[in-house]
């Protein structure tokens, strides 16, 4: 198996596995050792098992209108505790800034008045929704869920690439990836202390309940989906099931007397919180697109009355605007009085004097993006573009400079990826997910690592043919179990693992398990931890007597 790593090439990008001297980074040691101990056919068999598990579960994504199984690579991405602490602080700070900006832009607009952001910037954003002006969420939260896309640059520093607070998706892949990897590589979870991702549904449900109108003593939460033909339907159904709430379509809800109700076999049931996975323009045919059959007539008026909470709030898309993104460092200083923990990627604003001319002169060197694009669509990577594509892009930039931003070409970090029977470096990004309950911004310890499967490809989005990796955030190797790893352990003997890893179950109970099965896993897990603790004490006593 060693030959699969021997010819692993290093390029200009920061590599997650190897340093510049081709030494394996410490955090990847157990992963590399385990993979190196397997025969090529064994690795291929496990990779095939991962693919089959996703196909059997119907975990797919849309590529050019075709549904395909979502590729999960056999090599996880491993993040050290110190790195994750900084990412967590940066994402929390980012979410607090975005919350302040959205409350301001749909309220007093003090940042506009004080000249921090231009008024025209806000009003010209296609995602700025005037219908959201004056709507005050019950607990002040607009970004109940946020996804912040990060990249690691050539120097190894994490930078924010874009923000997603409109309808962020992808967390279902985080949960499914962990389940699949626990089953495929249980030996790795016995060597590494990997933080769990299983708490996400509980955290999300708690945040949605906390966002309910004050007069709701026992809030009813629903997940609003566009339906089975939406590319993220698997995620909608999974989250509804794991949270224990109803999955509904627009036709299942109606508004009456200023409130939202759900049609049930027992009669109408009042709805207090709608976790909506429907875009703004389709959400309410009274206020937005009149031809929408996905939304609920009158829903926005109910939100304005304060009788229902929409999560995430309507109008959040203005914060996803990639031109607004370029102002986030200034907005962080303005609203929070803090320096950004995570830096942006340098960005040209094409309406500023001299910026358009410079970008046009360097078009073949830069990455150019539409400000309202998503899923990697519309991005032009200058060095990879043809002369015809650059000529077309030039005309579009001149005609609509507000609609585009330009950034330098960053060589996203690479990670070992199993391709065609060998390990090859492929570019990756990272999307941590944050949940805001109004009191705290909690960051899921993991996130979605997306990988561009084609050699040299820098666009990692699944809609562009990318895959994913399970993201392993490590706990400190020694000391008491903390956070999610300690959940369910009441016996003092089970609270410390002197030098070993965690049980595979620590990293996430299978998400399709029955509650009784989960309880069995936890009981077995506790017994195993107690046995290891007893063995460790006996070993210490024997060594001490020598």
Short mmCIF file of C-alpha atoms in Angstrom, two decimals:
data_model
loop_
_atom_site.label_atom_id
_atom_site.label_comp_id
_atom_site.label_asym_id
_atom_site.label_seq_id
_atom_site.Cartn_x
_atom_site.Cartn_y
_atom_site.Cartn_z
CA UNK A 1 0.00 0.00 0.00
CA UNK A 2 2.96 2.31 0.60
CA UNK A 3 3.40 2.75 -3.17
CA UNK A 4 0.07 4.58 -3.28
CA UNK A 5 1.66 7.36 -1.22
CA UNK A 6 5.19 7.19 -2.62
CA UNK A 7 4.38 9.14 -5.77
CA UNK A 8 2.00 11.56 -4.03
CA UNK A 9 2.99 14.90 -5.62
CA UNK A 10 3.22 18.27 -3.92
CA UNK A 11 2.37 21.47 -5.76
CA UNK A 12 2.24 25.17 -4.90
CA UNK A 13 -0.77 24.72 -2.61
CA UNK A 14 -0.60 23.99 1.11
CA UNK A 15 -1.09 20.24 1.50
CA UNK A 16 -3.11 18.96 4.44
CA UNK A 17 -1.19 15.65 4.63
CA UNK A 18 2.46 16.46 3.92
CA UNK A 19 4.66 19.40 4.81
CA UNK A 20 7.28 20.84 2.43
CA UNK A 21 9.80 18.21 3.59
CA UNK A 22 7.27 15.47 2.70
CA UNK A 23 6.85 14.59 6.36
CA UNK A 24 3.37 13.49 7.41
CA UNK A 25 1.71 16.14 9.55
CA UNK A 26 1.17 14.72 13.08
CA UNK A 27 -2.61 14.96 12.95
CA UNK A 28 -2.65 12.64 9.91
CA UNK A 29 -0.26 10.03 11.37
CA UNK A 30 -2.85 7.40 12.40
CA UNK A 31 -4.84 7.92 9.18
CA UNK A 32 -1.78 7.47 6.97
CA UNK A 33 -0.59 4.46 8.96
CA UNK A 34 -3.96 2.73 8.73
CA UNK A 35 -4.33 3.34 5.01
CA UNK A 36 -0.72 2.27 4.39
CA UNK A 37 -1.43 -1.02 6.17
CA UNK A 38 -4.20 -1.93 3.73
CA UNK A 39 -3.79 -3.59 0.38
CA UNK A 40 -4.91 -1.70 -2.69
CA UNK A 41 -7.90 -3.98 -3.19
CA UNK A 42 -8.93 -3.45 0.44
CA UNK A 43 -8.93 0.34 0.01
CA UNK A 44 -10.90 -0.01 -3.21
CA UNK A 45 -13.42 -2.27 -1.48
CA UNK A 46 -13.96 0.24 1.32
CA UNK A 47 -14.29 3.09 -1.16
CA UNK A 48 -16.87 1.06 -3.06
CA UNK A 49 -18.72 0.33 0.17
CA UNK A 50 -18.96 4.06 0.87
CA UNK A 51 -20.44 4.66 -2.58
CA UNK A 52 -22.96 1.85 -2.21
CA UNK A 53 -24.08 3.09 1.21
CA UNK A 54 -24.90 6.50 -0.23
CA UNK A 55 -26.71 5.07 -3.22
CA UNK A 56 -28.79 2.81 -0.95
CA UNK A 57 -29.81 5.76 1.20
CA UNK A 58 -30.68 7.92 -1.81
CA UNK A 59 -28.08 10.55 -0.92
CA UNK A 60 -27.71 12.37 -4.22
CA UNK A 61 -26.97 15.80 -5.65
CA UNK A 62 -27.80 17.58 -8.86
CA UNK A 63 -25.25 17.95 -11.69
CA UNK A 64 -26.61 19.63 -14.81
CA UNK A 65 -30.11 18.37 -14.04
CA UNK A 66 -29.00 14.79 -13.34
CA UNK A 67 -29.20 13.23 -9.86
CA UNK A 68 -26.03 11.36 -8.92
CA UNK A 69 -24.82 9.63 -5.75
CA UNK A 70 -22.76 12.03 -3.67
CA UNK A 71 -19.08 10.96 -3.74
CA UNK A 72 -17.51 10.52 -0.28
CA UNK A 73 -13.76 10.06 -0.23
CA UNK A 74 -12.16 7.40 1.97
CA UNK A 75 -9.57 9.83 3.40
CA UNK A 76 -10.98 12.16 6.06
CA UNK A 77 -9.87 15.73 6.56
CA UNK A 78 -8.30 16.06 10.00
CA UNK A 79 -8.29 19.36 11.92
CA UNK A 80 -6.26 19.97 15.07
CA UNK A 81 -7.99 21.34 18.20
CA UNK A 82 -6.10 24.64 18.13
CA UNK A 83 -7.00 25.26 14.50
CA UNK A 84 -10.64 24.49 15.18
CA UNK A 85 -10.75 26.84 18.15
CA UNK A 86 -9.69 29.69 15.88
CA UNK A 87 -12.18 28.68 13.19
CA UNK A 88 -14.94 28.57 15.82
CA UNK A 89 -14.11 32.03 17.11
CA UNK A 90 -13.95 33.39 13.58
CA UNK A 91 -17.28 31.88 12.52
CA UNK A 92 -18.99 33.07 15.70
CA UNK A 93 -17.68 36.58 15.11
CA UNK A 94 -18.81 36.42 11.49
CA UNK A 95 -22.34 35.38 12.44
CA UNK A 96 -22.64 38.14 15.06
CA UNK A 97 -21.53 40.70 12.46
CA UNK A 98 -24.00 39.41 9.87
CA UNK A 99 -26.81 39.50 12.46
CA UNK A 100 -25.99 43.11 13.29
CA UNK A 101 -25.81 44.07 9.63
CA UNK A 102 -29.16 42.49 8.77
CA UNK A 103 -30.89 44.07 11.78
CA UNK A 104 -29.44 47.41 10.70
CA UNK A 105 -30.10 47.18 6.97
CA UNK A 106 -33.76 46.27 7.55
CA UNK A 107 -34.03 48.83 10.34
CA UNK A 108 -32.29 52.16 11.02
CA UNK A 109 -29.51 51.68 8.42
CA UNK A 110 -26.93 53.33 10.65
CA UNK A 111 -24.01 51.77 8.76
CA UNK A 112 -25.32 53.44 5.61
CA UNK A 113 -25.77 56.76 7.35
CA UNK A 114 -22.25 56.59 8.81
CA UNK A 115 -20.71 55.79 5.43
CA UNK A 116 -19.51 52.28 6.26
CA UNK A 117 -21.40 50.81 3.29
CA UNK A 118 -22.88 52.77 0.36
CA UNK A 119 -26.66 53.05 0.22
CA UNK A 120 -26.60 52.09 -3.45
CA UNK A 121 -24.78 48.87 -2.58
CA UNK A 122 -27.64 47.76 -0.36
CA UNK A 123 -30.54 48.92 -2.50
CA UNK A 124 -29.08 47.50 -5.72
CA UNK A 125 -28.58 44.01 -4.30
CA UNK A 126 -30.93 41.56 -5.96
CA UNK A 127 -31.44 39.83 -2.62
CA UNK A 128 -32.43 42.96 -0.70
CA UNK A 129 -36.11 42.42 0.11
CA UNK A 130 -38.07 45.58 0.96
CA UNK A 131 -40.84 43.36 2.30
CA UNK A 132 -38.50 42.42 5.18
CA UNK A 133 -38.11 46.01 6.38
CA UNK A 134 -39.49 46.44 9.87
CA UNK A 135 -40.00 42.72 10.60
CA UNK A 136 -38.56 42.07 14.06
CA UNK A 137 -37.83 38.42 14.88
CA UNK A 138 -39.12 37.49 18.36
CA UNK A 139 -35.64 36.81 19.80
CA UNK A 140 -33.76 39.06 17.41
CA UNK A 141 -32.22 36.19 15.43
CA UNK A 142 -32.26 36.26 11.64
CA UNK A 143 -29.40 33.82 10.96
CA UNK A 144 -30.61 30.75 12.83
CA UNK A 145 -28.34 28.65 10.63
CA UNK A 146 -25.22 29.90 8.87
CA UNK A 147 -22.64 28.28 6.63
CA UNK A 148 -19.33 30.11 6.24
CA UNK A 149 -17.11 28.86 3.41
CA UNK A 150 -13.41 28.80 4.27
CA UNK A 151 -10.31 28.09 2.21
CA UNK A 152 -6.73 27.61 3.31
CA UNK A 153 -4.28 29.69 1.27
CA UNK A 154 -0.74 28.88 0.15
CA UNK A 155 0.64 30.05 3.52
CA UNK A 156 -1.67 27.69 5.41
CA UNK A 157 -3.99 30.43 6.71
CA UNK A 158 -7.76 29.99 6.69
CA UNK A 159 -9.68 32.74 4.89
CA UNK A 160 -13.39 33.35 4.42
CA UNK A 161 -14.44 32.81 0.82
CA UNK A 162 -18.16 33.56 1.16
CA UNK A 163 -21.09 33.67 3.57
CA UNK A 164 -24.30 31.64 3.41
CA UNK A 165 -27.14 32.87 5.63
CA UNK A 166 -30.03 32.69 3.18
CA UNK A 167 -30.83 28.96 2.96
CA UNK A 168 -27.51 27.24 3.75
CA UNK A 169 -27.43 23.55 2.89
CA UNK A 170 -25.07 20.61 3.19
CA UNK A 171 -25.22 19.69 6.88
CA UNK A 172 -26.98 16.41 6.05
CA UNK A 173 -23.82 15.32 4.25
CA UNK A 174 -21.83 16.05 7.42
CA UNK A 175 -24.08 13.70 9.39
CA UNK A 176 -24.22 11.04 6.68
CA UNK A 177 -20.47 11.19 6.07
CA UNK A 178 -19.77 10.48 9.71
CA UNK A 179 -22.17 7.56 9.81
CA UNK A 180 -20.58 6.04 6.72
CA UNK A 181 -17.00 6.53 7.92
CA UNK A 182 -17.71 5.04 11.37
CA UNK A 183 -18.91 1.89 9.63
CA UNK A 184 -16.12 1.81 7.06
CA UNK A 185 -13.09 2.68 9.23
CA UNK A 186 -13.96 1.74 12.83
CA UNK A 187 -10.27 1.13 13.60
CA UNK A 188 -9.44 4.78 12.96
CA UNK A 189 -12.02 5.97 15.46
CA UNK A 190 -10.37 3.73 18.05
CA UNK A 191 -7.06 5.55 17.53
CA UNK A 192 -8.22 9.16 17.26
CA UNK A 193 -10.45 11.19 19.54
CA UNK A 194 -12.82 12.66 16.97
CA UNK A 195 -15.43 15.12 18.15
CA UNK A 196 -19.02 14.12 17.56
CA UNK A 197 -21.40 15.76 15.09
CA UNK A 198 -24.49 13.97 16.42
CA UNK A 199 -25.66 16.95 18.51
CA UNK A 200 -26.56 19.12 15.51
CA UNK A 201 -30.28 18.20 15.21
CA UNK A 202 -30.84 18.82 18.92
CA UNK A 203 -29.05 22.17 18.77
CA UNK A 204 -31.01 23.22 15.69
CA UNK A 205 -34.36 22.26 17.22
CA UNK A 206 -33.53 24.11 20.43
CA UNK A 207 -32.64 27.23 18.44
CA UNK A 208 -35.89 27.05 16.47
CA UNK A 209 -37.95 26.60 19.64
CA UNK A 210 -36.12 29.56 21.21
CA UNK A 211 -37.13 31.66 18.19
CA UNK A 212 -40.85 31.03 18.62
CA UNK A 213 -43.20 33.93 19.34
CA UNK A 214 -43.43 34.72 23.05
CA UNK A 215 -47.07 33.72 23.31
CA UNK A 216 -46.36 30.14 22.18
CA UNK A 217 -46.08 27.94 25.33
CA UNK A 218 -45.36 24.70 23.41
CA UNK A 219 -44.13 25.81 19.98
CA UNK A 220 -44.87 23.80 16.87
CA UNK A 221 -41.92 23.72 14.46
CA UNK A 222 -42.11 22.55 10.84
CA UNK A 223 -39.61 22.16 8.03
CA UNK A 224 -40.93 23.71 4.80
CA UNK A 225 -39.59 21.98 1.68
CA UNK A 226 -40.18 22.71 -2.02
CA UNK A 227 -40.83 18.98 -2.44
CA UNK A 228 -39.26 15.72 -3.53
CA UNK A 229 -37.82 17.14 -6.75
CA UNK A 230 -35.61 19.63 -4.93
CA UNK A 231 -31.93 18.61 -4.98
CA UNK A 232 -31.68 19.05 -1.18
CA UNK A 233 -34.86 17.11 -0.34
CA UNK A 234 -32.85 14.37 1.35
CA UNK A 235 -31.54 16.97 3.79
CA UNK A 236 -34.98 18.43 4.45
CA UNK A 237 -36.43 15.02 5.26
CA UNK A 238 -33.46 13.96 7.36
CA UNK A 239 -33.43 17.08 9.53
CA UNK A 240 -37.19 16.94 10.08
CA UNK A 241 -36.93 13.31 11.17
CA UNK A 242 -33.94 13.86 13.45
CA UNK A 243 -35.56 16.91 15.07
CA UNK A 244 -38.87 15.10 15.48
CA UNK A 245 -40.90 17.74 13.62
CA UNK A 246 -43.21 17.68 10.62
CA UNK A 247 -41.90 17.99 7.06
CA UNK A 248 -44.41 20.04 5.08
CA UNK A 249 -44.90 21.56 1.65
CA UNK A 250 -46.61 24.87 0.98
CA UNK A 251 -49.94 23.19 0.33
CA UNK A 252 -49.89 21.73 3.86
CA UNK A 253 -50.00 25.20 5.43
CA UNK A 254 -52.46 28.06 5.29
CA UNK A 255 -52.93 31.44 6.96
CA UNK A 256 -56.07 32.54 8.75
CA UNK A 257 -56.75 35.43 11.14
CA UNK A 258 -53.12 36.45 11.06
CA UNK A 259 -51.75 33.02 12.05
CA UNK A 260 -50.25 30.03 10.25
CA UNK A 261 -51.88 26.62 10.48
CA UNK A 262 -50.96 23.13 9.36
CA UNK A 263 -53.53 20.77 7.92
CA UNK A 264 -53.60 17.50 9.87
CA UNK A 265 -55.94 14.52 10.12
CA UNK A 266 -56.96 15.83 13.54
CA UNK A 267 -57.79 19.26 12.20
CA UNK A 268 -55.86 22.55 11.95
CA UNK A 269 -52.75 22.89 14.11
CA UNK A 270 -51.14 26.23 14.73
CA UNK A 271 -47.53 26.60 13.52
CA UNK A 272 -45.12 28.84 15.41
CA UNK A 273 -41.79 28.37 13.61
CA UNK A 274 -41.20 27.60 9.94
CA UNK A 275 -37.69 26.35 9.16
CA UNK A 276 -38.02 27.16 5.53
CA UNK A 277 -35.91 25.64 2.78
CA UNK A 278 -37.67 27.66 0.10
CA UNK A 279 -36.10 30.75 -1.45
CA UNK A 280 -37.58 34.17 -0.69
CA UNK A 281 -39.17 34.73 -4.08
CA UNK A 282 -41.21 31.51 -3.85
CA UNK A 283 -42.15 31.81 -0.18
CA UNK A 284 -45.34 33.91 -0.38
CA UNK A 285 -47.20 34.48 -3.67
CA UNK A 286 -48.91 37.52 -2.15
CA UNK A 287 -45.64 39.37 -1.52
CA UNK A 288 -43.28 37.81 -4.03
CA UNK A 289 -43.83 35.75 -7.17
CA UNK A 290 -47.56 35.44 -7.76
CA UNK A 291 -47.09 32.21 -9.74
CA UNK A 292 -45.36 30.35 -6.92
CA UNK A 293 -47.04 27.13 -5.80
CA UNK A 294 -44.26 26.33 -3.31
CA UNK A 295 -45.08 28.96 -0.71
CA UNK A 296 -47.92 29.99 1.58
CA UNK A 297 -50.13 33.00 0.79
CA UNK A 298 -50.01 35.47 3.66
CA UNK A 299 -46.92 34.00 5.33
CA UNK A 300 -44.94 37.25 5.27
CA UNK A 301 -47.82 39.21 6.82
CA UNK A 302 -47.98 36.67 9.66
CA UNK A 303 -44.25 37.12 10.23
CA UNK A 304 -44.75 40.88 10.32
CA UNK A 305 -47.52 40.46 12.92
CA UNK A 306 -45.13 38.41 15.03
CA UNK A 307 -47.31 35.30 15.11
CA UNK A 308 -44.82 33.08 13.29
CA UNK A 309 -41.04 32.99 12.96
CA UNK A 310 -39.34 32.31 9.64
CA UNK A 311 -35.95 30.67 9.91
CA UNK A 312 -33.85 31.86 8.31
CA UNK A 313 -35.42 35.30 8.01
CA UNK A 314 -36.49 36.65 4.63
CA UNK A 315 -34.08 39.14 3.11
CA UNK A 316 -30.95 37.45 4.48
CA UNK A 317 -29.64 37.03 0.95
CA UNK A 318 -28.37 40.61 0.93
CA UNK A 319 -25.68 39.45 3.36
CA UNK A 320 -24.68 36.68 0.92
CA UNK A 321 -24.03 39.27 -1.80
CA UNK A 322 -20.35 38.92 -2.68
CA UNK A 323 -19.96 42.68 -2.88
CA UNK A 324 -21.38 43.05 0.63
CA UNK A 325 -18.89 40.32 1.62
CA UNK A 326 -16.04 42.66 0.76
CA UNK A 327 -17.25 45.07 3.47
CA UNK A 328 -17.45 42.46 6.28
CA UNK A 329 -14.06 43.36 7.82
CA UNK A 330 -15.16 47.01 8.10
CA UNK A 331 -18.59 45.96 9.38
CA UNK A 332 -16.97 43.78 12.04
CA UNK A 333 -15.00 46.75 13.32
CA UNK A 334 -18.09 48.98 13.12
CA UNK A 335 -20.60 46.73 14.89
CA UNK A 336 -18.38 44.73 17.24
CA UNK A 337 -15.33 46.94 17.70
CA UNK A 338 -13.13 43.93 16.95
CA UNK A 339 -10.55 42.98 14.36
CA UNK A 340 -11.64 40.05 12.16
CA UNK A 341 -10.43 36.69 13.42
CA UNK A 342 -10.60 35.24 9.90
CA UNK A 343 -9.50 37.39 6.98
CA UNK A 344 -11.37 37.76 3.69
CA UNK A 345 -9.90 36.97 0.32
CA UNK A 346 -8.77 40.24 -1.31
CA UNK A 347 -11.60 41.49 -3.52
CA UNK A 348 -11.89 44.09 -6.29
CA UNK A 349 -15.10 46.16 -6.26
CA UNK A 350 -15.51 46.91 -9.93
CA UNK A 351 -17.50 50.13 -9.47
CA UNK A 352 -14.65 51.78 -7.58
CA UNK A 353 -12.36 54.14 -9.54
CA UNK A 354 -9.65 52.28 -11.41
CA UNK A 355 -10.77 48.83 -10.25
CA UNK A 356 -12.57 47.82 -13.44
CA UNK A 357 -9.67 48.91 -15.63
CA UNK A 358 -7.18 46.93 -13.51
CA UNK A 359 -9.34 43.81 -13.55
CA UNK A 360 -9.89 44.00 -17.30
CA UNK A 361 -6.13 44.32 -17.76
CA UNK A 362 -5.50 41.21 -15.62
CA UNK A 363 -8.55 39.18 -16.56
CA UNK A 364 -6.51 36.11 -17.46
CA UNK A 365 -4.95 36.05 -13.95
CA UNK A 366 -7.99 36.51 -11.74
CA UNK A 367 -11.10 34.69 -10.58
CA UNK A 368 -14.30 36.58 -11.43
CA UNK A 369 -17.62 35.82 -9.73
CA UNK A 370 -21.21 37.02 -10.06
CA UNK A 371 -22.20 38.71 -6.79
CA UNK A 372 -25.41 36.72 -6.49
CA UNK A 373 -24.05 33.39 -7.71
CA UNK A 374 -24.22 30.15 -5.75
CA UNK A 375 -23.12 26.58 -6.22
CA UNK A 376 -20.05 27.65 -8.17
CA UNK A 377 -22.20 28.75 -11.11
CA UNK A 378 -20.99 31.64 -13.23
CA UNK A 379 -17.43 31.66 -11.84
CA UNK A 380 -14.71 32.28 -14.40
CA UNK A 381 -11.17 31.20 -13.49
CA UNK A 382 -9.04 33.42 -15.69
CA UNK A 383 -6.04 31.11 -16.21
CA UNK A 384 -8.36 28.27 -17.28
CA UNK A 385 -10.64 30.33 -19.53
CA UNK A 386 -10.42 30.46 -23.31
CA UNK A 387 -9.95 33.70 -25.22
CA UNK A 388 -13.58 33.57 -26.29
CA UNK A 389 -14.75 33.13 -22.69
CA UNK A 390 -12.59 36.03 -21.52
CA UNK A 391 -13.89 38.24 -24.33
CA UNK A 392 -17.48 37.45 -23.36
CA UNK A 393 -16.69 38.09 -19.70
CA UNK A 394 -15.06 41.42 -20.54
CA UNK A 395 -18.26 42.63 -22.17
CA UNK A 396 -20.37 41.53 -19.21
CA UNK A 397 -18.13 43.31 -16.70
CA UNK A 398 -18.23 46.55 -18.66
CA UNK A 399 -22.02 46.35 -18.98
CA UNK A 400 -22.66 45.50 -15.31
CA UNK A 401 -19.71 46.15 -12.97
CA UNK A 402 -22.04 46.02 -9.92
CA UNK A 403 -22.90 42.43 -10.76
CA UNK A 404 -19.35 41.07 -10.41
CA UNK A 405 -16.34 40.91 -8.11
CA UNK A 406 -12.81 39.78 -8.86
CA UNK A 407 -10.33 38.01 -6.60
CA UNK A 408 -6.76 36.77 -6.96
CA UNK A 409 -6.37 33.09 -7.83
CA UNK A 410 -5.83 31.27 -4.54
CA UNK A 411 -4.44 27.77 -4.68
CA UNK A 412 -6.86 26.12 -2.30
CA UNK A 413 -5.14 23.63 -0.02
CA UNK A 414 -4.97 20.05 -1.22
CA UNK A 415 -5.82 16.85 0.63
CA UNK A 416 -5.13 13.22 -0.29
CA UNK A 417 -8.04 11.83 -2.27
CA UNK A 418 -8.51 8.30 -3.57
CA UNK A 419 -8.73 8.62 -7.35
CA UNK A 420 -8.35 5.79 -9.88
CA UNK A 421 -6.74 3.41 -7.41
CA UNK A 422 -4.19 5.85 -5.94
CA UNK A 423 -3.97 8.81 -3.58
CA UNK A 424 -3.72 12.15 -5.32
CA UNK A 425 -3.83 15.75 -4.04
CA UNK A 426 -7.14 17.45 -4.74
CA UNK A 427 -8.26 20.95 -3.79
CA UNK A 428 -10.65 21.31 -0.83
CA UNK A 429 -12.61 23.94 1.05
CA UNK A 430 -14.49 23.80 4.35
CA UNK A 431 -18.00 24.91 5.29
CA UNK A 432 -18.51 25.07 9.07
CA UNK A 433 -22.15 25.32 10.17
CA UNK A 434 -23.27 27.59 13.00
CA UNK A 435 -26.55 27.57 14.93
CA UNK A 436 -27.69 30.77 16.68
CA UNK A 437 -30.24 30.43 19.48
CA UNK A 438 -30.12 34.09 20.50
CA UNK A 439 -27.89 33.41 23.50
CA UNK A 440 -24.98 31.63 21.87
CA UNK A 441 -23.59 30.91 18.43
CA UNK A 442 -22.68 27.21 18.41
CA UNK A 443 -20.38 25.90 15.68
CA UNK A 444 -20.75 22.25 14.69
CA UNK A 445 -17.35 20.60 15.33
CA UNK A 446 -16.76 19.26 11.86
CA UNK A 447 -18.34 20.96 8.89
CA UNK A 448 -18.52 19.97 5.25
CA UNK A 449 -15.22 19.52 3.44
CA UNK A 450 -15.85 19.65 -0.30
CA UNK A 451 -13.27 18.31 -2.72
CA UNK A 452 -12.78 18.99 -6.43
CA UNK A 453 -12.31 15.52 -7.90
CA UNK A 454 -10.79 16.63 -11.21
CA UNK A 455 -7.06 17.31 -11.22
CA UNK A 456 -6.29 21.03 -10.90
CA UNK A 457 -9.97 21.95 -10.51
CA UNK A 458 -10.55 24.78 -8.01
CA UNK A 459 -14.37 24.81 -7.99
CA UNK A 460 -15.35 22.30 -5.31
CA UNK A 461 -19.16 22.59 -5.35
CA UNK A 462 -21.14 19.36 -5.63
CA UNK A 463 -23.25 20.94 -8.35
CA UNK A 464 -20.06 21.22 -10.39
CA UNK A 465 -19.11 17.57 -9.91
CA UNK A 466 -17.27 17.79 -6.60
CA UNK A 467 -17.35 15.32 -3.73
CA UNK A 468 -16.84 15.51 0.01
CA UNK A 469 -14.74 14.28 2.92
CA UNK A 470 -15.67 13.58 6.50
CA UNK A 471 -14.15 16.36 8.63
CA UNK A 472 -12.57 15.14 11.85
CA UNK A 473 -11.99 17.72 14.57
CA UNK A 474 -9.68 16.18 17.14
CA UNK A 475 -9.97 16.43 20.89
CA UNK A 476 -6.76 16.71 22.96
CA UNK A 477 -5.32 13.22 23.20
CA UNK A 478 -4.98 13.11 26.99
CA UNK A 479 -7.23 14.23 29.82
CA UNK A 480 -10.92 13.97 30.57
CA UNK A 481 -13.44 13.64 27.81
CA UNK A 482 -15.19 16.94 27.20
CA UNK A 483 -18.13 18.32 25.28
CA UNK A 484 -19.97 15.86 23.11
CA UNK A 485 -17.57 12.99 23.79
CA UNK A 486 -18.64 12.99 27.42
CA UNK A 487 -22.37 12.80 26.67
CA UNK A 488 -24.02 9.81 28.32
CA UNK A 489 -21.13 8.94 30.65
CA UNK A 490 -22.03 9.14 34.33
CA UNK A 491 -19.55 6.65 35.78
CA UNK A 492 -16.39 8.42 37.09
CA UNK A 493 -14.34 5.43 35.93
CA UNK A 494 -15.39 6.10 32.36
CA UNK A 495 -14.45 9.78 32.25
CA UNK A 496 -10.80 9.42 31.27
CA UNK A 497 -9.00 7.61 28.49
CA UNK A 498 -5.28 7.82 29.36
CA UNK A 499 -3.75 7.33 25.92
CA UNK A 500 -6.18 5.70 23.57
CA UNK A 501 -8.81 6.86 21.18
CA UNK A 502 -12.56 6.96 21.47
CA UNK A 503 -15.08 4.33 20.54
CA UNK A 504 -16.44 4.63 17.01
CA UNK A 505 -19.79 5.45 18.60
CA UNK A 506 -18.22 8.56 20.15
CA UNK A 507 -17.89 10.10 16.72
CA UNK A 508 -21.59 9.85 15.99
CA UNK A 509 -24.37 7.34 16.62
CA UNK A 510 -25.74 6.13 13.26
CA UNK A 511 -28.32 8.68 12.20
CA UNK A 512 -30.72 6.05 10.94
CA UNK A 513 -30.67 4.12 14.22
CA UNK A 514 -33.80 3.44 16.23
CA UNK A 515 -33.78 5.10 19.71
CA UNK A 516 -33.54 1.67 21.31
CA UNK A 517 -30.48 0.90 19.18
CA UNK A 518 -28.93 4.21 20.19
CA UNK A 519 -29.46 3.37 23.84
CA UNK A 520 -27.82 -0.01 23.26
CA UNK A 521 -24.85 1.61 21.59
CA UNK A 522 -24.46 4.03 24.48
CA UNK A 523 -24.70 1.23 27.07
CA UNK A 524 -22.15 -0.89 25.22
CA UNK A 525 -19.92 2.15 24.78
CA UNK A 526 -20.02 2.91 28.52
CA UNK A 527 -19.18 -0.68 29.41
CA UNK A 528 -16.20 -0.66 27.04
CA UNK A 529 -14.92 2.62 28.45
CA UNK A 530 -15.20 1.30 32.00
CA UNK A 531 -13.31 -1.84 31.03
CA UNK A 532 -10.54 0.18 29.39
CA UNK A 533 -10.29 2.42 32.46
CA UNK A 534 -9.95 -0.64 34.73
CA UNK A 535 -7.30 -2.16 32.45
CA UNK A 536 -5.41 1.14 32.43
CA UNK A 537 -5.41 1.33 36.24
CA UNK A 538 -4.16 -2.24 36.49
CA UNK A 539 -1.39 -1.49 34.00
CA UNK A 540 -0.32 1.60 35.97
CA UNK A 541 -0.25 -0.46 39.19
CA UNK A 542 1.86 -3.17 37.54
CA UNK A 543 4.33 -0.65 36.11
CA UNK A 544 4.56 1.13 39.45
CA UNK A 545 5.48 -2.13 41.19
CA UNK A 546 8.38 -2.90 38.82
#
